Tab-separated table of C-alpha atoms in Angstrom:
chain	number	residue	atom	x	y	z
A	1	UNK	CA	28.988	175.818	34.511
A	2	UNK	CA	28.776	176.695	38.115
A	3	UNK	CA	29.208	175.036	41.427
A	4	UNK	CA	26.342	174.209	43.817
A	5	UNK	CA	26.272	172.162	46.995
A	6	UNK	CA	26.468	168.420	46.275
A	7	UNK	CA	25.024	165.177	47.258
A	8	UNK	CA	27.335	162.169	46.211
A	9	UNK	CA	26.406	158.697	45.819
A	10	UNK	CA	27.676	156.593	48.624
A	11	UNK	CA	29.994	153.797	47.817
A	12	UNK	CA	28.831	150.826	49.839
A	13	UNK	CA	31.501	147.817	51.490
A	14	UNK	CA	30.925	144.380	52.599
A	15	UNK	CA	32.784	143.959	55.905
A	16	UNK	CA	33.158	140.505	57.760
A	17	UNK	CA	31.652	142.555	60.834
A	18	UNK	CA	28.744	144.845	59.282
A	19	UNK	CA	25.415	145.034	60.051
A	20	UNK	CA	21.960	146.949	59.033
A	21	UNK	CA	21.562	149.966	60.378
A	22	UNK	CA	22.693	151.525	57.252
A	23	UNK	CA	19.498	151.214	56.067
A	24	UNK	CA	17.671	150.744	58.789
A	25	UNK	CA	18.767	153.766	60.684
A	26	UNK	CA	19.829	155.599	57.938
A	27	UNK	CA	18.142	154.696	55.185
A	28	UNK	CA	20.870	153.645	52.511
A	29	UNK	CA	19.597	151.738	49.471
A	30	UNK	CA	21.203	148.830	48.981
A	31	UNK	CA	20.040	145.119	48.812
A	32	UNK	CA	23.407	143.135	50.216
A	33	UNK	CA	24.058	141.883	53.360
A	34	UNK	CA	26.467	142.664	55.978
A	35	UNK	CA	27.427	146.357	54.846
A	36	UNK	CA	29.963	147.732	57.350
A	37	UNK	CA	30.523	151.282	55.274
A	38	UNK	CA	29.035	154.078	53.380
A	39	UNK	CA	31.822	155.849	51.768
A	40	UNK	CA	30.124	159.439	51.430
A	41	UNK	CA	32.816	161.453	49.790
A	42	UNK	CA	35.428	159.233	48.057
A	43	UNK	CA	38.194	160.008	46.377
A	44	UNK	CA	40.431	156.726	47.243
A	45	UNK	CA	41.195	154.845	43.894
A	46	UNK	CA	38.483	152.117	42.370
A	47	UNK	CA	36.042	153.879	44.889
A	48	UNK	CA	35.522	157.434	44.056
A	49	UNK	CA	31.827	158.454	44.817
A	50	UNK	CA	30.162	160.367	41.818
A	51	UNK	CA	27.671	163.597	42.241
A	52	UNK	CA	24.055	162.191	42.016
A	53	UNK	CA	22.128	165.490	41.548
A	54	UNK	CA	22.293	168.727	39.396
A	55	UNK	CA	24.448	169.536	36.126
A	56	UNK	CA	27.445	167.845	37.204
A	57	UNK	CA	25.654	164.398	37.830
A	58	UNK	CA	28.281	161.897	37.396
A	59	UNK	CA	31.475	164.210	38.100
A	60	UNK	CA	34.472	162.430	40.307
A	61	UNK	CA	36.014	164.463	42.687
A	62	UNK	CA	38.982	164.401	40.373
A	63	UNK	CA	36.797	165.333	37.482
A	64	UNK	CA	35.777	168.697	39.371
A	65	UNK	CA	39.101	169.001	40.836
A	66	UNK	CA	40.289	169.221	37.351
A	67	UNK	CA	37.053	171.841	36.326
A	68	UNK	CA	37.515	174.359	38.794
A	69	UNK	CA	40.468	173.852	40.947
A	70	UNK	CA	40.237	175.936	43.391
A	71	UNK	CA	36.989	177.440	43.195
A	72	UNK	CA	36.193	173.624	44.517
A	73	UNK	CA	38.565	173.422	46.738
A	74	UNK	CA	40.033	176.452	48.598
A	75	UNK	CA	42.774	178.361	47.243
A	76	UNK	CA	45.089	177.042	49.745
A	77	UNK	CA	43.784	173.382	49.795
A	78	UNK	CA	44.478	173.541	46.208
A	79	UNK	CA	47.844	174.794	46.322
A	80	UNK	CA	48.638	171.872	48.942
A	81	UNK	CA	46.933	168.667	47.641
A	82	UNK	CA	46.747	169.581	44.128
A	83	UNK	CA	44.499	167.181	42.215
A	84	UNK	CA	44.032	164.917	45.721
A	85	UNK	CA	40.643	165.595	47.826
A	86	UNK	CA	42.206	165.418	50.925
A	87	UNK	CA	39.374	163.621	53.315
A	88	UNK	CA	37.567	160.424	52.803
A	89	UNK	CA	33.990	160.805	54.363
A	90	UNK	CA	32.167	157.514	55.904
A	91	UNK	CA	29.154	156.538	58.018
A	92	UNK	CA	30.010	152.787	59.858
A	93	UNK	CA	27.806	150.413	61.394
A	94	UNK	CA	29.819	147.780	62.904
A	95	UNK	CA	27.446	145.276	64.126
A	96	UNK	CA	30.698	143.081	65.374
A	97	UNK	CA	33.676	144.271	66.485
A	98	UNK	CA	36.121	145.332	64.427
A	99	UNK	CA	39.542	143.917	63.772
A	100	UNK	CA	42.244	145.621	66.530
A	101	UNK	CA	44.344	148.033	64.146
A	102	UNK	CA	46.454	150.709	63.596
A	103	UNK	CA	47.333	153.521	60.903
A	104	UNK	CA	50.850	154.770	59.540
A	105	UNK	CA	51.934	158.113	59.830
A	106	UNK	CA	52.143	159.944	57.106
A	107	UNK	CA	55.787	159.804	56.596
A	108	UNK	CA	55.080	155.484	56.619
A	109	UNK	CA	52.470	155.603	54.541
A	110	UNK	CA	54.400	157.585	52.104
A	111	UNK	CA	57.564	155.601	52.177
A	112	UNK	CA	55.549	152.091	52.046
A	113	UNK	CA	52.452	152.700	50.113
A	114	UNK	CA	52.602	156.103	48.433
A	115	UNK	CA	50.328	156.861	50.434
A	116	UNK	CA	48.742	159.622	53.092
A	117	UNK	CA	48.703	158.395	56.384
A	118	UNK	CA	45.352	157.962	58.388
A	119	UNK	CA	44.391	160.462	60.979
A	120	UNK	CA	40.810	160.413	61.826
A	121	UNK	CA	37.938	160.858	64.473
A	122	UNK	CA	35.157	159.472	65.338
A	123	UNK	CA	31.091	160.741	66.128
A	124	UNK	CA	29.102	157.993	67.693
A	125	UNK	CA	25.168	158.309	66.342
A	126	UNK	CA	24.143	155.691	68.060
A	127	UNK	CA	25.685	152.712	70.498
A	128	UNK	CA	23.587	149.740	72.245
A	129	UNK	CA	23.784	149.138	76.097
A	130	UNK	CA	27.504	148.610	76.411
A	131	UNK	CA	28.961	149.224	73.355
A	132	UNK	CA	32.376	149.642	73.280
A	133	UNK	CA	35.318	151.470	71.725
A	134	UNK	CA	39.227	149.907	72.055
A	135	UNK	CA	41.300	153.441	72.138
A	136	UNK	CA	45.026	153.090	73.080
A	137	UNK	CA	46.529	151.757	75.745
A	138	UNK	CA	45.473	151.635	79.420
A	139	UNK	CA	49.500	151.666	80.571
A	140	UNK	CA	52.443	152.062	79.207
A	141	UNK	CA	53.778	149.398	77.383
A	142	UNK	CA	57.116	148.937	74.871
A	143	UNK	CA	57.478	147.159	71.852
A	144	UNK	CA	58.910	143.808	74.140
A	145	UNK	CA	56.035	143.751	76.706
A	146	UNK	CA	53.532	144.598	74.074
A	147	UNK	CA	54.734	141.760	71.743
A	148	UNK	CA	54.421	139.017	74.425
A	149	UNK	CA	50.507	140.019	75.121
A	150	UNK	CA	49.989	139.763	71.421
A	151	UNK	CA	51.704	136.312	71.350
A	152	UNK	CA	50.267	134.683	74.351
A	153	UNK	CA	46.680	135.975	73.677
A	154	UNK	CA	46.031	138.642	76.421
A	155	UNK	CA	46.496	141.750	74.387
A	156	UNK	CA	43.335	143.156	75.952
A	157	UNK	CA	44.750	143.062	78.914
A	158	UNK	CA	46.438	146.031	78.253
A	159	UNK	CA	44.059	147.867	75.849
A	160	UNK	CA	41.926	151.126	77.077
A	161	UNK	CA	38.055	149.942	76.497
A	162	UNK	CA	35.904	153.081	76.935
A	163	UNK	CA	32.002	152.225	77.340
A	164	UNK	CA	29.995	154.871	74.697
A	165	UNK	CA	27.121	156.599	74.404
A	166	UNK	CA	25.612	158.791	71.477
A	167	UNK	CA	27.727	162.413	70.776
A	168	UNK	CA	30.989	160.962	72.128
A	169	UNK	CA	33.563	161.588	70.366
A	170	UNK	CA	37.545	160.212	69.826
A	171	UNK	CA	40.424	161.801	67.735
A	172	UNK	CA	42.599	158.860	66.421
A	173	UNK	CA	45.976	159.809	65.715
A	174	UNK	CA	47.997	157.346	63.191
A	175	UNK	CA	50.010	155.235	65.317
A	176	UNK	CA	47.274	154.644	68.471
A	177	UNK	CA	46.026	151.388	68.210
A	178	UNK	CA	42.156	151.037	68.317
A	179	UNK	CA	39.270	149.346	67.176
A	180	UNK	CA	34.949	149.915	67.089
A	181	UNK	CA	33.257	147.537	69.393
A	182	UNK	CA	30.024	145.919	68.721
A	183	UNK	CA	26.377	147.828	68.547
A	184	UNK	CA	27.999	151.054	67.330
A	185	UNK	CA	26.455	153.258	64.498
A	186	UNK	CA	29.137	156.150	64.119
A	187	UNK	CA	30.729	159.317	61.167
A	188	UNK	CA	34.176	158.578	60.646
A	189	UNK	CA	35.854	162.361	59.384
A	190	UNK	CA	39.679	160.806	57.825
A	191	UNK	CA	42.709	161.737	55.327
A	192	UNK	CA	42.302	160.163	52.200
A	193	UNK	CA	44.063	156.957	52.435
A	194	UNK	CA	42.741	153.012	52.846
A	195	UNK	CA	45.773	151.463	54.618
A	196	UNK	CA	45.110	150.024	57.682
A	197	UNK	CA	47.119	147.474	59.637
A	198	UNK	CA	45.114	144.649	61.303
A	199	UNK	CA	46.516	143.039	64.729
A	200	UNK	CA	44.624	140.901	66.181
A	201	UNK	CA	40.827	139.334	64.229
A	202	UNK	CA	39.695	137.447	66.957
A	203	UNK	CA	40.592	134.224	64.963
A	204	UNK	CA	37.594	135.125	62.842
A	205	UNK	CA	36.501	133.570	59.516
A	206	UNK	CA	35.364	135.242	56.998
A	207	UNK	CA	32.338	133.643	55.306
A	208	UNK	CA	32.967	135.227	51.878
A	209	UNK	CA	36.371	133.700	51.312
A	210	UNK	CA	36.679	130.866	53.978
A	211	UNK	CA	39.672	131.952	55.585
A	212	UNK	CA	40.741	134.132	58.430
A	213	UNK	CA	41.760	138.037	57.202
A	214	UNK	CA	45.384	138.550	56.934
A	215	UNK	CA	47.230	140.278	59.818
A	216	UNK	CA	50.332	142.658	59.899
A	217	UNK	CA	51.416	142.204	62.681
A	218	UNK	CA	55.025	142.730	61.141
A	219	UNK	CA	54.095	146.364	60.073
A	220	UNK	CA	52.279	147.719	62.603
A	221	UNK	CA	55.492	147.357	64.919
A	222	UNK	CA	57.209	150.210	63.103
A	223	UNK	CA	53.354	152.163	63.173
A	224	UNK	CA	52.425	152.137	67.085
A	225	UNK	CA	52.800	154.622	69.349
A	226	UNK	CA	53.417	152.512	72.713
A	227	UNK	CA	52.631	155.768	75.337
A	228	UNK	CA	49.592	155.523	77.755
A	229	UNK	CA	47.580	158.791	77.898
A	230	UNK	CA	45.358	160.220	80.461
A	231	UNK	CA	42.586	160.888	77.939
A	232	UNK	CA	41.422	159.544	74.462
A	233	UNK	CA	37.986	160.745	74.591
A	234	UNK	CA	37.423	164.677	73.083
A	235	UNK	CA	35.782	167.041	75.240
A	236	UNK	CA	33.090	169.283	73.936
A	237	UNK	CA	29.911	171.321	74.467
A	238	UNK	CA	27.559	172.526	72.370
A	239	UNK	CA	27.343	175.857	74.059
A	240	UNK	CA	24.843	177.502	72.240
A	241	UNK	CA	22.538	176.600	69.346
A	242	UNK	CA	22.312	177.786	65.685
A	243	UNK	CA	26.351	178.439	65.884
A	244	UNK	CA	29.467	176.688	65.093
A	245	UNK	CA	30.981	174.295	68.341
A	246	UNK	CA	34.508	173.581	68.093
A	247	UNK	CA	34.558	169.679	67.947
A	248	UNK	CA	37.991	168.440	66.683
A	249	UNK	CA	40.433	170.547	65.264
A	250	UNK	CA	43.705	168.797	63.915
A	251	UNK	CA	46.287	169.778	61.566
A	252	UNK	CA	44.474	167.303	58.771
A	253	UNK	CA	40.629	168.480	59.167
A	254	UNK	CA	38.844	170.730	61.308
A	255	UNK	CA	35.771	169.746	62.728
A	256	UNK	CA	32.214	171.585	64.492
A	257	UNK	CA	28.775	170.388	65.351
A	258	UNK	CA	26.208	172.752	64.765
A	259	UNK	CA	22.642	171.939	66.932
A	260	UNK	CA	20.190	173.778	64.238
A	261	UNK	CA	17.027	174.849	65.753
A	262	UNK	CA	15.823	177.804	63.519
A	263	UNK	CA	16.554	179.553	60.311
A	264	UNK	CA	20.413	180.997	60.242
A	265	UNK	CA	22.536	182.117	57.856
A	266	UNK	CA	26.214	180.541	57.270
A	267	UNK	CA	29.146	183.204	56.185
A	268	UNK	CA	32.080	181.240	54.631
A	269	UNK	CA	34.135	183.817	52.828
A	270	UNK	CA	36.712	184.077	55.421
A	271	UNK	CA	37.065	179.902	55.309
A	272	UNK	CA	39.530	178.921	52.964
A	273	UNK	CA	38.221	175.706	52.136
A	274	UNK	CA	34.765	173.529	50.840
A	275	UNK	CA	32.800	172.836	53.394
A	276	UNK	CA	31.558	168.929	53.932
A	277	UNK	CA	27.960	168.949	56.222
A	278	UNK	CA	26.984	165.600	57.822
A	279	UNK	CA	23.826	165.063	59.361
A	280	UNK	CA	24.201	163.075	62.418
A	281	UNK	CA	20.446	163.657	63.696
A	282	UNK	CA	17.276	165.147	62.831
A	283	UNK	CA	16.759	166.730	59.509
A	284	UNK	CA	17.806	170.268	57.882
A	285	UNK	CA	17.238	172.210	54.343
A	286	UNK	CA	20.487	174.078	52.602
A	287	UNK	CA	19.905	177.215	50.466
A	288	UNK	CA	21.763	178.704	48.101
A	289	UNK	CA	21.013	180.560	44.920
A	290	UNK	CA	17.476	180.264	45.323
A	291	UNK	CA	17.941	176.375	45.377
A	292	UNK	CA	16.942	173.669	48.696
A	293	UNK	CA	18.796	170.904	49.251
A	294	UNK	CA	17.485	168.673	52.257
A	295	UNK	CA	20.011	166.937	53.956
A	296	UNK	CA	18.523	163.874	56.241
A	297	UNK	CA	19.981	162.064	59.129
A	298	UNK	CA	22.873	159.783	57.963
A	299	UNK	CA	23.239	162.397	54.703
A	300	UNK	CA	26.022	164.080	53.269
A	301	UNK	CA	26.651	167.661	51.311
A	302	UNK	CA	29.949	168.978	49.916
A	303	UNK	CA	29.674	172.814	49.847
A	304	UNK	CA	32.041	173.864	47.190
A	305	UNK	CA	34.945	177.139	48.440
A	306	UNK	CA	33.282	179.348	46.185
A	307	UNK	CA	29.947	179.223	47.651
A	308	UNK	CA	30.386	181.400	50.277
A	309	UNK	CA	26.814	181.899	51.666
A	310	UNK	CA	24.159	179.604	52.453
A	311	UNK	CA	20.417	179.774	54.839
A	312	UNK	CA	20.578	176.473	56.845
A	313	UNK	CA	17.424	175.426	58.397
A	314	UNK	CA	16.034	173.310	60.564
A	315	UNK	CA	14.183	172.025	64.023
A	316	UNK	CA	16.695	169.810	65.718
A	317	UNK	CA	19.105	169.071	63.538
A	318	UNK	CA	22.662	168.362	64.563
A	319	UNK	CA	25.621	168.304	61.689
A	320	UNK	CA	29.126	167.863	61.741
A	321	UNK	CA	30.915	170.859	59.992
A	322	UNK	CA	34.155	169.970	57.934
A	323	UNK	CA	36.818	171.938	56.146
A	324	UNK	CA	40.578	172.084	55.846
């Protein structure tokens, strides 16, 4: 059996602060109410997305980890994450803010949950009249003076707010404390790992259970990094259509947005790695071996290592392009 690119079946999560744009914007098909994620590509345990199209229609990422190692993967991926799909792939529409949090490194995560840390960035698709993203700090604090904020209530007082607008972008490192604001639609590009440590929940309640959501505050002390920085936001130009625009680049995931205005063809061989394409606006058609595979606005396509060509197409299409 051979590899294609694949479409996955989105996993779908209840959150105390979701919204509808999911469907409404992007046109997920789902019937509940206040739906916070679409998990894209999954491969975090209990919530592992399945391939929705094609001969391997029902396939885990494990399951075609296992198949063709690294002919899926990348030889070098494969060699360091094994039977593990390194990224977890999400769109989020937080329709409330979000709980103030932070991530473990990896050496944390590993030590207290087996676990990879949680490096990841975020593309904002969309944000109503000032919308809002916590990133940070806006001085520099220490684990004392930061500790009496969060005790007497005026931990925003010391937070970096940064007002957002559609195609901004923000690397979050494990350890920076941060949290999505209200009216923002956005891709979230992360390791594989679902451990996040809450801070502060705005005393909320959550309707499903009837209680406030529980805090670790404990936890997170060992987690944050305390430094102020100049600069959270990621600066970036598309300089040219129809081409490949350095985005973010980490030591976890790479990451380029492509502006697709005409027919061009897409040479992977000398990228060591499967390619993920998300559509963050507009519309676009993939081909390879004589097969399309449209790929809307708020869509998702793993292109497998050993598909190393493909004809992308489109008017005004903008993607995010992935790989290790």
């Amino acid at each position: 059996m051979k590899l294609y690119p694949l479409k996955f079946e989105p996993k779908y999560s209840y959150r105390i602060w979701g919204g509808e744009k999911l469907k409404t914007v992007l046109n997920k098909n789902y019937a509940l109410d206040s739906i916070g994620e679409s998990w894209e590509i999954s491969d975090v345990e209990d919530n592992e997305t399945l391939v929705c199209e094609g001969a391997l229609e029902g396939k885990t990422l494990k399951n075609l980890i296992h198949e063709f190692k690294e002919e899926f993967l990348g030889k070098s991926v494969y060699q360091n994450f094994g039977d593990s799909f390194p990224l977890l792939i999400k769109f989020i529409d937080a329709k409330n803010p979000l709980s103030i949090q932070v991530h473990p490194s990896n050496e944390l995560a590993k030590e207290r949950h087996n676990s990879f840390g949680k490096n990841e960035m975020w593309y904002v698709m969309q944000a109503e009249e000032d919308a809002q993203l916590i990133v940070g700090f806006n001085q520099n604090v220490d684990r004392e003076s930061y500790q009496l904020h969060l005790n007497d209530g005026t931990l925003l007082d010391i937070l970096n707010i940064e007002k957002v607008d559609q195609g901004d972008t923000f690397y979050i490192p494990t350890g920076r404390v941060h949290a999505i604001g209200a009216g923002v639609l956005l891709a979230e590009i992360q390791q594989t790992s679902n451990i996040t440590y809450r801070i502060y929940d705005y005393d909320r309640v959550d309707k499903k259970t009837g209680e406030k959501r529980e805090l670790h505050t404990e936890m997170a002390l060992d987690a944050i990094d305390f430094k102020h920085y100049p600069n959270y936001r990621s600066t970036y130009s598309i300089k040219e259509a129809n081409v490949s625009n350095k985005l973010v680049h980490s030591p976890y995931f790479k990451t380029n947005i492509m502006h697709v205005t005409e027919e061009i063809i897409k040479d992977y061989s000398q990228i060591d790695s499967f390619i993920i394409y998300m559509c963050v606006e507009g519309a676009l058609i993939v081909e390879s071996e004589n097969e399309a595979y449209p790929v809307n606005t708020g869509e998702t396509l793993l292109i497998p290592a050993c598909v190393e060509q493909i004809k992308v197409s489109g008017k005004s299409a903008k993607i995010l392009e992935i790989y290790l």
